PDB file of C-alpha atoms in Angstrom:
ATOM      1  CA  MET A 274       1.237   6.602  14.489  1.00 79.00           C
ATOM      2  CA  THR A 275       0.228   9.728  12.560  1.00 79.00           C
ATOM      3  CA  GLN A 276      -3.443   9.118  13.305  1.00 86.00           C
ATOM      4  CA  GLY A 277      -2.881   8.725  17.034  1.00 88.00           C
ATOM      5  CA  GLU A 278      -0.623  11.744  17.403  1.00 90.00           C
ATOM      6  CA  ILE A 279      -2.672  14.132  15.273  1.00 88.00           C
ATOM      7  CA  GLY A 280      -5.946  12.877  16.761  1.00 90.00           C
ATOM      8  CA  SER A 281      -4.682  13.429  20.293  1.00 91.00           C
ATOM      9  CA  ILE A 282      -3.412  16.946  19.582  1.00 92.00           C
ATOM     10  CA  LEU A 283      -6.639  17.964  17.827  1.00 90.00           C
ATOM     11  CA  ALA A 284      -8.864  16.414  20.513  1.00 90.00           C
ATOM     12  CA  LEU A 285      -7.010  18.207  23.309  1.00 90.00           C
ATOM     13  CA  ALA A 286      -7.138  21.528  21.462  1.00 91.00           C
ATOM     14  CA  LEU A 287     -10.848  21.159  20.680  1.00 90.00           C
ATOM     15  CA  ARG A 288     -11.684  20.203  24.271  1.00 88.00           C
ATOM     16  CA  GLU A 289      -9.836  23.271  25.529  1.00 89.00           C
ATOM     17  CA  ARG A 290     -11.455  25.595  22.994  1.00 89.00           C
ATOM     18  CA  LEU A 291     -14.994  24.216  23.273  1.00 86.00           C
ATOM     19  CA  GLY A 292     -14.947  24.199  27.063  1.00 83.00           C
ATOM     20  CA  PRO A 293     -16.524  21.909  29.656  1.00 75.00           C
ATOM     21  CA  GLU A 294     -20.064  22.281  28.299  1.00 71.00           C
ATOM     22  CA  GLN A 295     -19.048  20.434  25.111  1.00 70.00           C
ATOM     23  CA  ARG A 296     -20.541  16.949  25.205  1.00 70.00           C
ATOM     24  CA  GLY A 297     -17.412  15.256  23.963  1.00 89.00           C
ATOM     25  CA  VAL A 298     -14.584  15.037  21.481  1.00 92.00           C
ATOM     26  CA  VAL A 299     -13.294  11.657  20.346  1.00 92.00           C
ATOM     27  CA  SER A 300     -10.519  10.557  18.019  1.00 94.00           C
ATOM     28  CA  VAL A 301     -11.178   7.288  16.194  1.00 95.00           C
ATOM     29  CA  GLY A 302      -8.397   5.136  14.753  1.00 94.00           C
ATOM     30  CA  THR A 303      -9.748   4.524  11.272  1.00 95.00           C
ATOM     31  CA  HIS A 304      -9.145   1.723   8.755  1.00 97.00           C
ATOM     32  CA  VAL A 305      -9.705   2.516   5.078  1.00 97.00           C
ATOM     33  CA  ILE A 306     -10.327  -0.256   2.570  1.00 98.00           C
ATOM     34  CA  VAL A 307      -8.368  -0.194  -0.684  1.00 97.00           C
ATOM     35  CA  HIS A 308      -8.342  -2.689  -3.553  1.00 97.00           C
ATOM     36  CA  GLY A 309      -5.298  -4.966  -3.435  1.00 94.00           C
ATOM     37  CA  ASP A 310      -5.090  -4.776  -7.225  1.00 95.00           C
ATOM     38  CA  ASP A 311      -5.178  -0.962  -7.351  1.00 97.00           C
ATOM     39  CA  PRO A 312      -2.674   0.143 -10.046  1.00 96.00           C
ATOM     40  CA  ALA A 313      -0.944   2.369  -7.468  1.00 96.00           C
ATOM     41  CA  PHE A 314       0.662  -0.733  -5.910  1.00 96.00           C
ATOM     42  CA  ALA A 315       2.657  -1.277  -9.119  1.00 95.00           C
ATOM     43  CA  HIS A 316       3.971   2.318  -9.033  1.00 94.00           C
ATOM     44  CA  PRO A 317       4.689   3.455  -5.468  1.00 95.00           C
ATOM     45  CA  THR A 318       5.164   7.215  -5.163  1.00 92.00           C
ATOM     46  CA  LYS A 319       4.489   8.259  -1.546  1.00 93.00           C
ATOM     47  CA  PRO A 320       7.689   8.814   0.492  1.00 93.00           C
ATOM     48  CA  ILE A 321       7.660   7.562   4.080  1.00 92.00           C
ATOM     49  CA  GLY A 322      10.176   7.147   6.853  1.00 92.00           C
ATOM     50  CA  PRO A 323      13.605   8.604   7.433  1.00 94.00           C
ATOM     51  CA  PHE A 324      16.182   9.752   4.900  1.00 96.00           C
ATOM     52  CA  VAL A 325      19.094   7.383   4.308  1.00 97.00           C
ATOM     53  CA  ASP A 326      22.215   7.495   2.140  1.00 96.00           C
ATOM     54  CA  GLY A 327      22.622   5.564  -1.115  1.00 95.00           C
ATOM     55  CA  THR A 328      24.403   2.610   0.495  1.00 96.00           C
ATOM     56  CA  GLU A 329      21.677   2.107   3.096  1.00 97.00           C
ATOM     57  CA  ALA A 330      18.988   2.559   0.423  1.00 97.00           C
ATOM     58  CA  ALA A 331      20.551  -0.215  -1.679  1.00 97.00           C
ATOM     59  CA  ARG A 332      20.722  -2.492   1.378  1.00 97.00           C
ATOM     60  CA  LEU A 333      17.056  -1.891   2.231  1.00 97.00           C
ATOM     61  CA  GLU A 334      16.022  -2.584  -1.355  1.00 96.00           C
ATOM     62  CA  ALA A 335      17.984  -5.855  -1.355  1.00 97.00           C
ATOM     63  CA  ASP A 336      17.113  -7.020   2.174  1.00 97.00           C
ATOM     64  CA  ARG A 337      13.491  -5.922   2.444  1.00 96.00           C
ATOM     65  CA  GLY A 338      12.382  -5.507  -1.158  1.00 94.00           C
ATOM     66  CA  TRP A 339      11.531  -1.864  -0.555  1.00 96.00           C
ATOM     67  CA  VAL A 340      11.437   0.709  -3.338  1.00 96.00           C
ATOM     68  CA  MET A 341      13.774   3.562  -2.405  1.00 96.00           C
ATOM     69  CA  LEU A 342      13.938   6.860  -4.307  1.00 95.00           C
ATOM     70  CA  GLU A 343      16.151   9.916  -4.036  1.00 94.00           C
ATOM     71  CA  ASP A 344      14.201  12.780  -2.458  1.00 90.00           C
ATOM     72  CA  ALA A 345      15.160  16.323  -3.525  1.00 84.00           C
ATOM     73  CA  GLY A 346      18.872  15.981  -2.769  1.00 88.00           C
ATOM     74  CA  ARG A 347      18.251  15.142   0.894  1.00 93.00           C
ATOM     75  CA  GLY A 348      18.854  11.402   0.617  1.00 96.00           C
ATOM     76  CA  TYR A 349      16.755   8.358  -0.170  1.00 97.00           C
ATOM     77  CA  ARG A 350      13.384   7.417   1.281  1.00 97.00           C
ATOM     78  CA  ARG A 351      11.113   4.432   0.976  1.00 96.00           C
ATOM     79  CA  VAL A 352       8.110   4.957  -1.277  1.00 96.00           C
ATOM     80  CA  VAL A 353       4.809   3.097  -1.017  1.00 96.00           C
ATOM     81  CA  ALA A 354       1.581   3.052  -2.995  1.00 96.00           C
ATOM     82  CA  SER A 355      -1.162   5.659  -2.620  1.00 96.00           C
ATOM     83  CA  PRO A 356      -4.272   3.714  -3.678  1.00 97.00           C
ATOM     84  CA  GLU A 357      -7.797   5.085  -3.973  1.00 97.00           C
ATOM     85  CA  PRO A 358      -9.836   4.784  -0.752  1.00 97.00           C
ATOM     86  CA  ILE A 359     -12.934   2.610  -1.199  1.00 97.00           C
ATOM     87  CA  ARG A 360     -14.740   2.453   2.159  1.00 96.00           C
ATOM     88  CA  ILE A 361     -14.222   3.349   5.821  1.00 97.00           C
ATOM     89  CA  VAL A 362     -14.373   0.250   8.058  1.00 97.00           C
ATOM     90  CA  GLU A 363     -15.546   2.200  11.139  1.00 97.00           C
ATOM     91  CA  GLU A 364     -18.186   4.217   9.254  1.00 96.00           C
ATOM     92  CA  ALA A 365     -21.119   2.918  11.355  1.00 96.00           C
ATOM     93  CA  GLN A 366     -19.325   3.640  14.635  1.00 97.00           C
ATOM     94  CA  ILE A 367     -18.367   7.137  13.493  1.00 96.00           C
ATOM     95  CA  ARG A 368     -21.966   7.763  12.368  1.00 96.00           C
ATOM     96  CA  ALA A 369     -23.263   6.672  15.800  1.00 96.00           C
ATOM     97  CA  LEU A 370     -20.844   9.035  17.556  1.00 95.00           C
ATOM     98  CA  VAL A 371     -21.791  11.965  15.306  1.00 92.00           C
ATOM     99  CA  ASP A 372     -25.511  11.220  15.757  1.00 92.00           C
ATOM    100  CA  ALA A 373     -24.961  11.187  19.546  1.00 92.00           C
ATOM    101  CA  GLY A 374     -23.545  14.715  19.361  1.00 88.00           C
ATOM    102  CA  PHE A 375     -19.829  13.997  19.617  1.00 90.00           C
ATOM    103  CA  VAL A 376     -17.178  15.910  17.712  1.00 89.00           C
ATOM    104  CA  VAL A 377     -15.351  13.113  15.872  1.00 92.00           C
ATOM    105  CA  ILE A 378     -11.809  13.186  14.534  1.00 92.00           C
ATOM    106  CA  ALA A 379     -11.332  10.392  11.984  1.00 93.00           C
ATOM    107  CA  VAL A 380      -9.218   9.243   8.997  1.00 91.00           C
ATOM    108  CA  GLY A 381      -6.216  11.096  10.404  1.00 84.00           C
ATOM    109  CA  GLY A 382      -3.285  10.971   8.001  1.00 84.00           C
ATOM    110  CA  GLY A 383      -5.593   9.272   5.470  1.00 90.00           C
ATOM    111  CA  GLY A 384      -6.377   6.295   7.689  1.00 93.00           C
ATOM    112  CA  ILE A 385      -4.789   2.881   7.978  1.00 95.00           C
ATOM    113  CA  ALA A 386      -4.846   1.121   4.603  1.00 96.00           C
ATOM    114  CA  VAL A 387      -6.367  -2.372   4.594  1.00 97.00           C
ATOM    115  CA  THR A 388      -7.636  -4.803   1.986  1.00 97.00           C
ATOM    116  CA  GLU A 389     -10.758  -6.925   2.516  1.00 96.00           C
ATOM    117  CA  SER A 390     -10.401 -10.532   1.339  1.00 93.00           C
ATOM    118  CA  GLU A 391     -13.982 -11.398   2.342  1.00 93.00           C
ATOM    119  CA  PRO A 392     -16.598  -9.456   4.319  1.00 93.00           C
ATOM    120  CA  GLY A 393     -15.110  -8.431   7.656  1.00 92.00           C
ATOM    121  CA  VAL A 394     -11.672  -9.975   7.006  1.00 96.00           C
ATOM    122  CA  TYR A 395      -8.999  -7.270   6.726  1.00 97.00           C
ATOM    123  CA  ARG A 396      -5.267  -7.291   6.150  1.00 97.00           C
ATOM    124  CA  GLY A 397      -2.946  -4.301   6.447  1.00 95.00           C
ATOM    125  CA  ALA A 398      -1.641  -2.849   3.184  1.00 96.00           C
ATOM    126  CA  GLU A 399       1.708  -1.077   2.841  1.00 93.00           C
ATOM    127  CA  ALA A 400       0.266   2.136   1.501  1.00 96.00           C
ATOM    128  CA  VAL A 401      -0.465   5.758   2.338  1.00 94.00           C
ATOM    129  CA  ILE A 402      -3.948   6.989   1.562  1.00 95.00           C
ATOM    130  CA  ASP A 403      -4.391  10.607   0.521  1.00 93.00           C
ATOM    131  CA  LYS A 404      -5.914  12.323   3.566  1.00 90.00           C
ATOM    132  CA  ASP A 405      -8.071  14.681   1.513  1.00 91.00           C
ATOM    133  CA  ARG A 406      -9.599  11.787  -0.456  1.00 94.00           C
ATOM    134  CA  ALA A 407     -10.207   9.741   2.697  1.00 95.00           C
ATOM    135  CA  SER A 408     -11.830  12.755   4.386  1.00 93.00           C
ATOM    136  CA  ALA A 409     -14.030  13.406   1.339  1.00 94.00           C
ATOM    137  CA  LEU A 410     -15.045   9.724   1.256  1.00 96.00           C
ATOM    138  CA  LEU A 411     -15.999   9.751   4.943  1.00 95.00           C
ATOM    139  CA  GLY A 412     -17.857  13.053   4.610  1.00 93.00           C
ATOM    140  CA  ALA A 413     -19.829  11.805   1.617  1.00 94.00           C
ATOM    141  CA  SER A 414     -20.680   8.489   3.287  1.00 94.00           C
ATOM    142  CA  LEU A 415     -22.007  10.389   6.349  1.00 93.00           C
ATOM    143  CA  SER A 416     -23.791  13.023   4.193  1.00 93.00           C
ATOM    144  CA  ILE A 417     -21.748  15.799   5.806  1.00 89.00           C
ATOM    145  CA  PRO A 418     -22.481  19.006   3.840  1.00 86.00           C
ATOM    146  CA  LEU A 419     -19.188  20.823   4.517  1.00 85.00           C
ATOM    147  CA  LEU A 420     -15.569  19.690   4.261  1.00 81.00           C
ATOM    148  CA  VAL A 421     -12.828  21.986   5.555  1.00 76.00           C
ATOM    149  CA  LEU A 422      -9.210  21.035   4.800  1.00 75.00           C
ATOM    150  CA  SER A 423      -6.587  22.735   6.927  1.00 72.00           C
ATOM    151  CA  THR A 424      -3.488  23.595   4.944  1.00 72.00           C
ATOM    152  CA  GLY A 425      -0.229  25.444   5.302  1.00 75.00           C
ATOM    153  CA  VAL A 426      -0.588  27.531   2.141  1.00 74.00           C
ATOM    154  CA  GLU A 427      -1.291  31.260   2.248  1.00 76.00           C
ATOM    155  CA  GLN A 428      -4.405  31.172   0.058  1.00 75.00           C
ATOM    156  CA  VAL A 429      -7.801  29.582   0.534  1.00 72.00           C
ATOM    157  CA  ALA A 430      -9.730  27.858  -2.252  1.00 69.00           C
ATOM    158  CA  VAL A 431     -13.509  27.519  -2.132  1.00 72.00           C
ATOM    159  CA  HIS A 432     -15.245  24.783  -4.168  1.00 69.00           C
TER     160      HIS A 432
END
């Protein structure tokens, strides 16, 4: 959901800013392979979903087997693993789009976590991939020389 929403907003904004002469902007739903035995799965830390009270958190833990943690006095949230990204499934397609001159938006929100049981066989993983790591992985695999990370902090860090 994050990927689709952010990708759409960015694509629309880029199309407007770049104007009609721009060849094209495309947002690609991206799957990111993680190892199923990554140690992060044993220690989930990434909060997702809505806040709930303690009673509902206990019910969700019992009924669904979720790990629920208190989040800064605002209630409880589900936490999932944040494993290391290994490879981008759609790398070849993204490369083809970039080589054809398209502006490509990919690995939004860190991508959709999947494991690969055998070549080309993927299964969704309940995890959140760090978006900066996924972006760096994609950039490196495409030999992109510059990575810009948009952030809400007041300072900028170079290198």
